[in-house]
Tab-separated table of C-alpha atoms in Angstrom:
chain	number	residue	atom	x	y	z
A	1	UNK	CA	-90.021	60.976	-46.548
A	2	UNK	CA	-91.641	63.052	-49.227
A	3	UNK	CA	-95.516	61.913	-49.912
A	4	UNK	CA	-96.364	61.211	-53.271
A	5	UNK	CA	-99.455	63.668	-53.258
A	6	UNK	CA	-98.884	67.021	-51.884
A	7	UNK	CA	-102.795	68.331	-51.997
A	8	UNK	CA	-105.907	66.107	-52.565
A	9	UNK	CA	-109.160	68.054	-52.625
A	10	UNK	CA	-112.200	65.990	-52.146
A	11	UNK	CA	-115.453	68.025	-53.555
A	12	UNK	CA	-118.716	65.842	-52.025
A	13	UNK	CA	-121.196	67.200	-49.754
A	14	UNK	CA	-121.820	64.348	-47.920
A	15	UNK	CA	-120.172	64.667	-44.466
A	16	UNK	CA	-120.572	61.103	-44.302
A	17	UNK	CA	-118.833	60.228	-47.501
A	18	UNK	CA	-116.302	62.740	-47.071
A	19	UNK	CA	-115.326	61.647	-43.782
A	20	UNK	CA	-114.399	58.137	-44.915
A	21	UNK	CA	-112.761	59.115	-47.998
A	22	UNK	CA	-110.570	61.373	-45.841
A	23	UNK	CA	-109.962	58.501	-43.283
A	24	UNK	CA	-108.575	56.200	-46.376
A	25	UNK	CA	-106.455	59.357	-47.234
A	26	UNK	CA	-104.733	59.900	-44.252
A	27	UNK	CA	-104.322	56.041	-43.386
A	28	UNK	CA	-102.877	55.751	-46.880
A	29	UNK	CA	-99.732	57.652	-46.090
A	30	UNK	CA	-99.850	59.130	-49.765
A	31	UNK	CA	-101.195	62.131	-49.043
A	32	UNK	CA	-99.751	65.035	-47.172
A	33	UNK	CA	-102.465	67.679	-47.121
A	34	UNK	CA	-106.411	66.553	-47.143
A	35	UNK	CA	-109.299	69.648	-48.191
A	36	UNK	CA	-112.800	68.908	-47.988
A	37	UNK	CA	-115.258	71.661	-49.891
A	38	UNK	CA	-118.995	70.652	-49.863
A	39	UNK	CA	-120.012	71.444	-53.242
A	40	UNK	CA	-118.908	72.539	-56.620
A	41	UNK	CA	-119.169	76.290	-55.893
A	42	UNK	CA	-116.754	76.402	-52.920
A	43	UNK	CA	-114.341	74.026	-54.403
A	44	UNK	CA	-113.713	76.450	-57.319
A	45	UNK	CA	-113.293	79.435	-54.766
A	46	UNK	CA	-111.150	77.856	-53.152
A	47	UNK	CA	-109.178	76.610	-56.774
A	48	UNK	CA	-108.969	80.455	-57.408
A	49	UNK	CA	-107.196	81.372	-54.330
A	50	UNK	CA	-104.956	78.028	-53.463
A	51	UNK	CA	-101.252	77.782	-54.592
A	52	UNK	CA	-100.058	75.390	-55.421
A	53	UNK	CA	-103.321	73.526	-57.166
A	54	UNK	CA	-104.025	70.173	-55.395
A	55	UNK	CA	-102.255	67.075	-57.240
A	56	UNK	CA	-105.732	64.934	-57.059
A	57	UNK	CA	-109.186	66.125	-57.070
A	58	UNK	CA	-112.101	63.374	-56.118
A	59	UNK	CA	-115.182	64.453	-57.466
A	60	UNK	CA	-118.781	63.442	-56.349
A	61	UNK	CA	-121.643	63.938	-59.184
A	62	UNK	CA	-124.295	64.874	-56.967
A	63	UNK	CA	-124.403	68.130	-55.279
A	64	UNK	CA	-126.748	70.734	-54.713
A	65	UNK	CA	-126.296	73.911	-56.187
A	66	UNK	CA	-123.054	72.908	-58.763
A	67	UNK	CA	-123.275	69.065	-58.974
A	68	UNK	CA	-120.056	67.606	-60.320
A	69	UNK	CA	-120.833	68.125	-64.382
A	70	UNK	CA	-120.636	71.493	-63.921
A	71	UNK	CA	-118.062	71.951	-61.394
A	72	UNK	CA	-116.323	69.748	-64.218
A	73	UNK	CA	-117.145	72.628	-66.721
A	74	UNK	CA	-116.357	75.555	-64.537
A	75	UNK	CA	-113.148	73.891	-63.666
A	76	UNK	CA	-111.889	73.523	-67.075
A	77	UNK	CA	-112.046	77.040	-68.151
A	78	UNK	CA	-110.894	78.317	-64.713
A	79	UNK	CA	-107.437	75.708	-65.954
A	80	UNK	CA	-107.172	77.173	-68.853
A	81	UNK	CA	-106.922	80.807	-67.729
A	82	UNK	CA	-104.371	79.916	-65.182
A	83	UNK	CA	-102.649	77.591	-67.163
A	84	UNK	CA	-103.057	74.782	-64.413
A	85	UNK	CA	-104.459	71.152	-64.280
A	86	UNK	CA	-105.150	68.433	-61.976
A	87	UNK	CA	-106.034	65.021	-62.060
A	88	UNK	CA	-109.713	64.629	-61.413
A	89	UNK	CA	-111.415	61.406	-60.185
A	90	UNK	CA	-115.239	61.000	-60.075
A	91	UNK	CA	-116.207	59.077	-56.986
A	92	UNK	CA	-119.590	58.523	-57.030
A	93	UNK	CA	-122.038	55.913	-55.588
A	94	UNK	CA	-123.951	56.208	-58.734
A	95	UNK	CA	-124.656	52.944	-61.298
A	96	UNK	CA	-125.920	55.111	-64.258
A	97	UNK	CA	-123.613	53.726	-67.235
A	98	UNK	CA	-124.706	57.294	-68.790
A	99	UNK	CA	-122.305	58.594	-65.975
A	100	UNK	CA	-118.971	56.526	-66.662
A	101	UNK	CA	-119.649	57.347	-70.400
A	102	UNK	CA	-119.767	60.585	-70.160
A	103	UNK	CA	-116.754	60.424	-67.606
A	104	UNK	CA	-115.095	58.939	-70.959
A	105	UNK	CA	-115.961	61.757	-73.405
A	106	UNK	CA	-114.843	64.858	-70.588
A	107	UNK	CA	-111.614	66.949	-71.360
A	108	UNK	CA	-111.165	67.302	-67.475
A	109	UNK	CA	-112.469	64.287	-65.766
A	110	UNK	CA	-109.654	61.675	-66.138
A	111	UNK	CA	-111.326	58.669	-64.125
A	112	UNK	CA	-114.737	57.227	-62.702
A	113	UNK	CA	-114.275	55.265	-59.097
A	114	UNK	CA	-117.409	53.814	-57.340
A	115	UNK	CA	-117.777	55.060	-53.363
A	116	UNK	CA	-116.486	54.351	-51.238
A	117	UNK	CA	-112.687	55.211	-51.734
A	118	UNK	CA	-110.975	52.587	-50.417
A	119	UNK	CA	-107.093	52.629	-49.785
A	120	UNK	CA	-106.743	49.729	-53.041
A	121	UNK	CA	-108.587	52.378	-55.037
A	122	UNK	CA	-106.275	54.788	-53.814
A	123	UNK	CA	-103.158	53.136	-54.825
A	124	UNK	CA	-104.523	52.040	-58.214
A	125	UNK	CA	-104.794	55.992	-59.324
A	126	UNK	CA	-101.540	56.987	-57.522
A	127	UNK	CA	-99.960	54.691	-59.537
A	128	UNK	CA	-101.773	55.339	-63.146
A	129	UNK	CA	-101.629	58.982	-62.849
A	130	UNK	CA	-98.390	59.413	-60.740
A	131	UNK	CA	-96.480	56.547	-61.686
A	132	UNK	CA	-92.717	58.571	-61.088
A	133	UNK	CA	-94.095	59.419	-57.515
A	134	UNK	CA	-92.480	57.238	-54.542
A	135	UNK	CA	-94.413	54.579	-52.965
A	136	UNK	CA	-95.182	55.189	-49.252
A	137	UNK	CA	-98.207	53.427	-47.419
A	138	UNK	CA	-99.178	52.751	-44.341
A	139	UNK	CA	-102.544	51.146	-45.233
């Protein structure tokens, strides 16, 4: 069976964080490819030389070097010149309302998710931003 999410691309640079956001992904059954970049830099390399785009992008806030705002920024004109979009999800562990506020105001950034992902999480934006995807879990 077809998963409902080709390519998720989680950008954090916590190993930690990434691990068990990877772990829900895989469990989930949703998801048939997993990439891990550790900050915003390397996740838009790798944007510019990936085909297809990944379906899903989660989205930490902060990074060192290009922390999530800007990756945010950088991302949206790199769409726009290839003529290319993805859902993004911030998934922070951050409480600043400042953050989910400004997640409401961004072109680009479509959601804000507290860490850690878990697999309910999961579901709830597979079905809000992929709702004519089928339903497979495992989770």
């Amino acid at each position: 069976m077809k998963h409902p999410l080709d390519l998720v691309l989680l950008v954090d640079d916590s190993k930690v964080e990434a691990y068990l956001s990877r772990l829900t992904l895989e469990k989930s059954g949703l998801v048939q490819q997993i990439i891990w970049q550790s900050d915003g830099n390397n996740a838009l390399e790798f944007l510019s030389t990936v085909s297809p785009w990944p379906e899903l992008i989660f989205l930490d806030i902060h990074m060192p070097g290009m922390n999530g705002w800007e990756f945010a920024e950088a991302f949206q004109s790199l769409a726009l010149s290839m003529k290319k979009a993805s859902i993004i999800v911030m998934l922070s562990s951050s409480q600043d309302p400042d953050h989910r506020q400004k997640v409401t105001q961004s072109l680009v950034i479509q959601d804000f998710l507290e860490k850690p992902l878990s697999h309910e999480k999961l579901i709830q934006v597979v079905h809000k931003y992929f709702p004519n995807r089928p339903k497979q879990t495992t989770g």
